[in-house]
PDB file of C-alpha atoms in Angstrom:
ATOM      1  CA  MET A   1       0.000   0.000   0.000  1.00 41.00           C
ATOM      2  CA  TYR A   2       1.236   3.438  -0.913  1.00 42.00           C
ATOM      3  CA  LEU A   3       0.006   6.421   1.050  1.00 41.00           C
ATOM      4  CA  LYS A   4       1.457   9.851   0.659  1.00 46.00           C
ATOM      5  CA  CYS A   5       0.627  12.520   3.214  1.00 40.00           C
ATOM      6  CA  SER A   6       0.750  16.187   2.387  1.00 45.00           C
ATOM      7  CA  ARG A   7      -0.743  18.979   4.488  1.00 46.00           C
ATOM      8  CA  ASN A   8      -3.867  17.339   5.925  1.00 43.00           C
ATOM      9  CA  LYS A   9      -4.378  15.317   2.784  1.00 49.00           C
ATOM     10  CA  VAL A  10      -3.759  11.642   2.230  1.00 47.00           C
ATOM     11  CA  GLU A  11      -3.068  10.552  -1.327  1.00 70.00           C
ATOM     12  CA  MET A  12      -3.637   6.904  -2.167  1.00 81.00           C
ATOM     13  CA  SER A  13      -1.967   4.716  -4.735  1.00 89.00           C
ATOM     14  CA  GLU A  14      -3.783   3.634  -7.879  1.00 90.00           C
ATOM     15  CA  GLU A  15      -4.250   0.210  -6.294  1.00 91.00           C
ATOM     16  CA  GLU A  16      -5.958   1.678  -3.234  1.00 92.00           C
ATOM     17  CA  ILE A  17      -8.189   3.919  -5.330  1.00 93.00           C
ATOM     18  CA  PHE A  18      -9.151   1.127  -7.714  1.00 95.00           C
ATOM     19  CA  ARG A  19      -9.981  -1.326  -4.935  1.00 95.00           C
ATOM     20  CA  LYS A  20     -13.600  -0.106  -4.624  1.00 96.00           C
ATOM     21  CA  PHE A  21     -14.139  -0.283  -8.413  1.00 96.00           C
ATOM     22  CA  ARG A  22     -12.522  -3.681  -8.950  1.00 95.00           C
ATOM     23  CA  PRO A  23     -15.555  -5.939  -8.286  1.00 95.00           C
ATOM     24  CA  TYR A  24     -17.716  -4.037 -10.783  1.00 96.00           C
ATOM     25  CA  CYS A  25     -15.016  -3.899 -13.442  1.00 94.00           C
ATOM     26  CA  ALA A  26     -14.308  -7.613 -13.024  1.00 93.00           C
ATOM     27  CA  VAL A  27     -17.969  -8.528 -13.547  1.00 94.00           C
ATOM     28  CA  LEU A  28     -18.314  -6.208 -16.528  1.00 93.00           C
ATOM     29  CA  ALA A  29     -15.153  -7.601 -18.129  1.00 90.00           C
ATOM     30  CA  SER A  30     -16.674 -11.086 -18.094  1.00 88.00           C
ATOM     31  CA  GLN A  31     -20.359 -10.410 -18.788  1.00 88.00           C
ATOM     32  CA  PRO A  32     -22.615  -7.484 -19.628  1.00 89.00           C
ATOM     33  CA  SER A  33     -24.675  -6.366 -16.655  1.00 91.00           C
ATOM     34  CA  ALA A  34     -26.723  -3.179 -16.765  1.00 93.00           C
ATOM     35  CA  GLU A  35     -27.098  -3.249 -12.972  1.00 95.00           C
ATOM     36  CA  CYS A  36     -23.346  -3.567 -12.445  1.00 95.00           C
ATOM     37  CA  LEU A  37     -22.648  -0.792 -14.958  1.00 96.00           C
ATOM     38  CA  ALA A  38     -25.120   1.484 -13.152  1.00 96.00           C
ATOM     39  CA  LYS A  39     -23.383   0.791  -9.822  1.00 97.00           C
ATOM     40  CA  LEU A  40     -19.974   1.496 -11.359  1.00 96.00           C
ATOM     41  CA  ALA A  41     -21.271   4.771 -12.826  1.00 97.00           C
ATOM     42  CA  ALA A  42     -22.743   5.786  -9.447  1.00 97.00           C
ATOM     43  CA  LEU A  43     -19.454   4.985  -7.717  1.00 97.00           C
ATOM     44  CA  CYS A  44     -17.617   7.124 -10.279  1.00 96.00           C
ATOM     45  CA  ASP A  45     -20.048   9.976  -9.593  1.00 96.00           C
ATOM     46  CA  ASP A  46     -19.182   9.761  -5.882  1.00 96.00           C
ATOM     47  CA  THR A  47     -15.410   9.765  -6.449  1.00 95.00           C
ATOM     48  CA  ALA A  48     -13.182  12.807  -6.838  1.00 95.00           C
ATOM     49  CA  ALA A  49     -12.200  13.599 -10.432  1.00 95.00           C
ATOM     50  CA  ALA A  50      -8.487  13.554  -9.539  1.00 94.00           C
ATOM     51  CA  GLU A  51      -8.802   9.963  -8.311  1.00 95.00           C
ATOM     52  CA  LEU A  52     -10.775   8.928 -11.387  1.00 95.00           C
ATOM     53  CA  GLU A  53      -8.069  10.329 -13.631  1.00 94.00           C
ATOM     54  CA  LEU A  54      -5.462   8.165 -11.914  1.00 93.00           C
ATOM     55  CA  VAL A  55      -7.401   4.952 -12.554  1.00 95.00           C
ATOM     56  CA  GLN A  56      -9.201   5.787 -15.791  1.00 94.00           C
ATOM     57  CA  GLU A  57      -7.443   3.052 -17.768  1.00 93.00           C
ATOM     58  CA  TYR A  58      -8.926   0.477 -15.391  1.00 94.00           C
ATOM     59  CA  LEU A  59     -12.358   2.124 -15.377  1.00 95.00           C
ATOM     60  CA  VAL A  60     -12.529   2.285 -19.162  1.00 94.00           C
ATOM     61  CA  PHE A  61     -11.305  -1.278 -19.766  1.00 93.00           C
ATOM     62  CA  PRO A  62     -14.707  -3.022 -19.386  1.00 93.00           C
ATOM     63  CA  ALA A  63     -16.259  -0.491 -21.783  1.00 92.00           C
ATOM     64  CA  GLN A  64     -13.432  -0.995 -24.285  1.00 91.00           C
ATOM     65  CA  LEU A  65     -13.866  -4.751 -24.047  1.00 89.00           C
ATOM     66  CA  HIS A  66     -17.612  -4.562 -24.614  1.00 89.00           C
ATOM     67  CA  LEU A  67     -17.298  -2.191 -27.557  1.00 87.00           C
ATOM     68  CA  LYS A  68     -14.686  -4.433 -29.183  1.00 84.00           C
ATOM     69  CA  THR A  69     -16.485  -7.739 -28.698  1.00 81.00           C
ATOM     70  CA  ARG A  70     -20.192  -6.892 -28.364  1.00 74.00           C
ATOM     71  CA  ALA A  71     -21.062 -10.374 -27.145  1.00 58.00           C
ATOM     72  CA  ALA A  72     -23.821 -12.104 -29.078  1.00 59.00           C
ATOM     73  CA  GLY A  73     -27.172 -11.560 -27.486  1.00 67.00           C
ATOM     74  CA  THR A  74     -26.131  -8.373 -25.720  1.00 78.00           C
ATOM     75  CA  PRO A  75     -29.024  -5.931 -25.932  1.00 80.00           C
ATOM     76  CA  ARG A  76     -28.319  -2.761 -27.861  1.00 77.00           C
ATOM     77  CA  ASN A  77     -29.494  -0.699 -24.911  1.00 88.00           C
ATOM     78  CA  PHE A  78     -26.520  -2.060 -22.924  1.00 92.00           C
ATOM     79  CA  THR A  79     -24.172  -0.691 -25.599  1.00 90.00           C
ATOM     80  CA  LEU A  80     -25.976   2.652 -25.333  1.00 92.00           C
ATOM     81  CA  ALA A  81     -25.514   2.510 -21.537  1.00 94.00           C
ATOM     82  CA  VAL A  82     -21.780   1.826 -21.993  1.00 94.00           C
ATOM     83  CA  LEU A  83     -21.474   4.849 -24.277  1.00 94.00           C
ATOM     84  CA  GLU A  84     -23.376   6.978 -21.742  1.00 96.00           C
ATOM     85  CA  TYR A  85     -21.001   5.760 -19.007  1.00 96.00           C
ATOM     86  CA  LEU A  86     -18.000   6.874 -21.097  1.00 96.00           C
ATOM     87  CA  ARG A  87     -19.576  10.259 -21.857  1.00 95.00           C
ATOM     88  CA  THR A  88     -20.379  10.870 -18.204  1.00 96.00           C
ATOM     89  CA  LEU A  89     -16.908   9.815 -17.083  1.00 96.00           C
ATOM     90  CA  TYR A  90     -15.148  12.059 -19.599  1.00 95.00           C
ATOM     91  CA  LYS A  91     -17.342  15.032 -18.761  1.00 95.00           C
ATOM     92  CA  ARG A  92     -15.637  14.952 -15.354  1.00 95.00           C
ATOM     93  CA  ILE A  93     -12.056  14.019 -16.188  1.00 95.00           C
ATOM     94  CA  ARG A  94      -9.301  14.678 -18.712  1.00 92.00           C
ATOM     95  CA  LEU A  95      -8.363  12.036 -21.234  1.00 91.00           C
ATOM     96  CA  ALA A  96      -5.081  10.612 -19.935  1.00 87.00           C
ATOM     97  CA  SER A  97      -3.561   9.116 -23.052  1.00 88.00           C
ATOM     98  CA  LEU A  98      -3.757   9.062 -26.798  1.00 86.00           C
ATOM     99  CA  PHE A  99      -3.846   5.262 -26.639  1.00 88.00           C
ATOM    100  CA  ILE A 100      -7.193   5.305 -24.806  1.00 89.00           C
ATOM    101  CA  PHE A 101      -8.612   7.709 -27.373  1.00 88.00           C
ATOM    102  CA  LYS A 102      -7.381   5.671 -30.360  1.00 87.00           C
ATOM    103  CA  ASP A 103      -8.698   2.455 -28.858  1.00 88.00           C
ATOM    104  CA  LEU A 104     -12.124   3.898 -28.059  1.00 88.00           C
ATOM    105  CA  LEU A 105     -12.314   5.636 -31.436  1.00 85.00           C
ATOM    106  CA  THR A 106     -11.522   2.420 -33.290  1.00 84.00           C
ATOM    107  CA  SER A 107     -14.061   0.460 -31.232  1.00 83.00           C
ATOM    108  CA  CYS A 108     -16.768   3.088 -31.708  1.00 81.00           C
ATOM    109  CA  LEU A 109     -16.195   3.360 -35.433  1.00 78.00           C
ATOM    110  CA  ALA A 110     -16.474  -0.429 -35.752  1.00 76.00           C
ATOM    111  CA  LEU A 111     -20.010  -0.148 -34.359  1.00 76.00           C
ATOM    112  CA  VAL A 112     -21.107   2.197 -37.145  1.00 72.00           C
ATOM    113  CA  ALA A 113     -22.342  -0.311 -39.671  1.00 68.00           C
ATOM    114  CA  PRO A 114     -25.190  -0.416 -42.133  1.00 67.00           C
ATOM    115  CA  GLY A 115     -28.355  -1.010 -40.184  1.00 68.00           C
ATOM    116  CA  ALA A 116     -27.098   0.566 -36.964  1.00 71.00           C
ATOM    117  CA  GLY A 117     -29.929   2.555 -35.464  1.00 78.00           C
ATOM    118  CA  GLU A 118     -29.920   6.324 -35.382  1.00 81.00           C
ATOM    119  CA  ASP A 119     -29.900   6.255 -31.572  1.00 84.00           C
ATOM    120  CA  LEU A 120     -26.665   4.239 -31.590  1.00 82.00           C
ATOM    121  CA  GLN A 121     -25.077   6.476 -34.199  1.00 82.00           C
ATOM    122  CA  LEU A 122     -26.017   9.633 -32.296  1.00 86.00           C
ATOM    123  CA  SER A 123     -24.701   8.136 -29.072  1.00 88.00           C
ATOM    124  CA  LEU A 124     -21.422   7.243 -30.783  1.00 87.00           C
ATOM    125  CA  CYS A 125     -21.056  10.773 -32.157  1.00 86.00           C
ATOM    126  CA  SER A 126     -21.781  12.288 -28.736  1.00 89.00           C
ATOM    127  CA  THR A 127     -19.270   9.970 -27.089  1.00 90.00           C
ATOM    128  CA  LEU A 128     -16.526  10.753 -29.594  1.00 87.00           C
ATOM    129  CA  THR A 129     -17.246  14.468 -29.256  1.00 88.00           C
ATOM    130  CA  GLN A 130     -16.941  14.220 -25.472  1.00 91.00           C
ATOM    131  CA  LEU A 131     -13.671  12.282 -25.769  1.00 89.00           C
ATOM    132  CA  LEU A 132     -12.255  15.031 -27.958  1.00 87.00           C
ATOM    133  CA  ALA A 133     -13.433  17.665 -25.496  1.00 87.00           C
ATOM    134  CA  ALA A 134     -11.711  15.727 -22.675  1.00 90.00           C
ATOM    135  CA  ALA A 135      -8.410  15.683 -24.541  1.00 86.00           C
ATOM    136  CA  ARG A 136      -6.467  18.574 -23.047  1.00 81.00           C
ATOM    137  CA  GLY A 137      -2.862  19.467 -22.571  1.00 80.00           C
ATOM    138  CA  ALA A 138      -0.297  16.965 -23.760  1.00 77.00           C
ATOM    139  CA  VAL A 139      -2.895  14.548 -25.181  1.00 79.00           C
ATOM    140  CA  ALA A 140      -4.466  17.272 -27.334  1.00 78.00           C
ATOM    141  CA  GLU A 141      -1.023  18.373 -28.513  1.00 80.00           C
ATOM    142  CA  GLU A 142      -0.125  14.787 -29.368  1.00 80.00           C
ATOM    143  CA  MET A 143      -3.387  14.387 -31.304  1.00 76.00           C
ATOM    144  CA  ALA A 144      -2.636  17.504 -33.330  1.00 74.00           C
ATOM    145  CA  ASP A 145       1.009  16.565 -33.915  1.00 73.00           C
ATOM    146  CA  PRO A 146       1.369  15.320 -37.518  1.00 70.00           C
ATOM    147  CA  ASP A 147       4.256  13.065 -36.468  1.00 70.00           C
ATOM    148  CA  SER A 148       2.131  11.136 -33.951  1.00 62.00           C
ATOM    149  CA  GLY A 149       0.351   9.109 -36.618  1.00 58.00           C
ATOM    150  CA  MET A 150      -2.982  10.549 -35.510  1.00 57.00           C
ATOM    151  CA  LYS A 151      -4.169  12.935 -38.180  1.00 51.00           C
ATOM    152  CA  LEU A 152      -7.552  14.147 -37.028  1.00 50.00           C
ATOM    153  CA  PRO A 153      -9.063  17.498 -37.861  1.00 43.00           C
ATOM    154  CA  LEU A 154      -9.233  18.860 -34.341  1.00 42.00           C
ATOM    155  CA  SER A 155     -10.319  22.353 -35.143  1.00 38.00           C
ATOM    156  CA  HIS A 156     -13.688  23.622 -36.251  1.00 35.00           C
ATOM    157  CA  SER A 157     -15.486  20.543 -37.545  1.00 40.00           C
ATOM    158  CA  TRP A 158     -15.929  18.817 -34.147  1.00 40.00           C
ATOM    159  CA  ARG A 159     -16.918  22.051 -32.419  1.00 40.00           C
ATOM    160  CA  TRP A 160     -19.392  22.732 -35.205  1.00 38.00           C
ATOM    161  CA  VAL A 161     -21.056  19.346 -34.717  1.00 41.00           C
ATOM    162  CA  GLN A 162     -21.232  19.927 -30.963  1.00 40.00           C
ATOM    163  CA  ARG A 163     -22.799  23.386 -31.277  1.00 43.00           C
ATOM    164  CA  GLN A 164     -25.219  22.559 -34.042  1.00 43.00           C
ATOM    165  CA  THR A 165     -28.846  22.994 -32.984  1.00 43.00           C
ATOM    166  CA  ASP A 166     -30.636  21.524 -35.992  1.00 44.00           C
ATOM    167  CA  ARG A 167     -32.602  18.300 -36.039  1.00 46.00           C
ATOM    168  CA  LYS A 168     -30.976  15.056 -34.934  1.00 47.00           C
ATOM    169  CA  SER A 169     -30.708  13.729 -38.471  1.00 47.00           C
ATOM    170  CA  THR A 170     -28.865  16.859 -39.636  1.00 48.00           C
ATOM    171  CA  ARG A 171     -26.472  16.548 -36.702  1.00 46.00           C
ATOM    172  CA  LEU A 172     -26.020  12.869 -37.516  1.00 47.00           C
ATOM    173  CA  ASN A 173     -25.333  13.527 -41.197  1.00 48.00           C
ATOM    174  CA  SER A 174     -22.759  16.208 -40.445  1.00 47.00           C
ATOM    175  CA  SER A 175     -21.099  13.907 -37.912  1.00 50.00           C
ATOM    176  CA  HIS A 176     -20.777  11.185 -40.525  1.00 52.00           C
ATOM    177  CA  THR A 177     -18.505  13.419 -42.586  1.00 48.00           C
ATOM    178  CA  VAL A 178     -16.169  13.974 -39.658  1.00 48.00           C
ATOM    179  CA  ILE A 179     -16.227  10.305 -38.632  1.00 53.00           C
ATOM    180  CA  SER A 180     -15.601   9.179 -42.207  1.00 52.00           C
ATOM    181  CA  TYR A 181     -12.598  11.486 -42.338  1.00 48.00           C
ATOM    182  CA  ALA A 182     -11.360  10.100 -39.015  1.00 50.00           C
ATOM    183  CA  VAL A 183     -11.616   6.542 -40.368  1.00 50.00           C
ATOM    184  CA  PHE A 184      -9.746   7.580 -43.495  1.00 49.00           C
ATOM    185  CA  CYS A 185      -6.963   9.145 -41.424  1.00 49.00           C
ATOM    186  CA  LEU A 186      -6.625   6.119 -39.160  1.00 50.00           C
ATOM    187  CA  LYS A 187      -6.383   3.760 -42.130  1.00 48.00           C
ATOM    188  CA  LYS A 188      -3.607   5.840 -43.719  1.00 46.00           C
TER     189      LYS A 188
END
């Protein structure tokens, strides 16, 4: 156990912080459970943002796993709940690494397939928009760096989609252009 004391404040190690999340993440890594996801989300809501940032890789892992595998028979509303969990988490914390963003982006883009419902597509666009908004500091600089291998248009197009107030379908159609470009850049 690692505890660091500084002026009336005790800082815990990642292991100590993650301990309360571990049972929920373990269940979610092995099987989809809307109840377990709701409990994990509530626990995240009750935890300080600074602590969440330290363990975000662990907290995001079950979501990444679900988005990559989408187990047969998993209801689509569970996938929507996973995307909502990610949006809520990244409204509170900064994105810690470009790897997390690339992995989530790739997983989300794999879900956009012919026949995917508009609700899923809108949720994916909202999630990706929130991830971009959570990318600050070094991660944002790395995303914009042409030498990083990540060539995304991080200027006006994403902000435009976020601010747009037209109908859902218009927002969805404009998001498709940006997402298509992101896919093109990742494949390059």
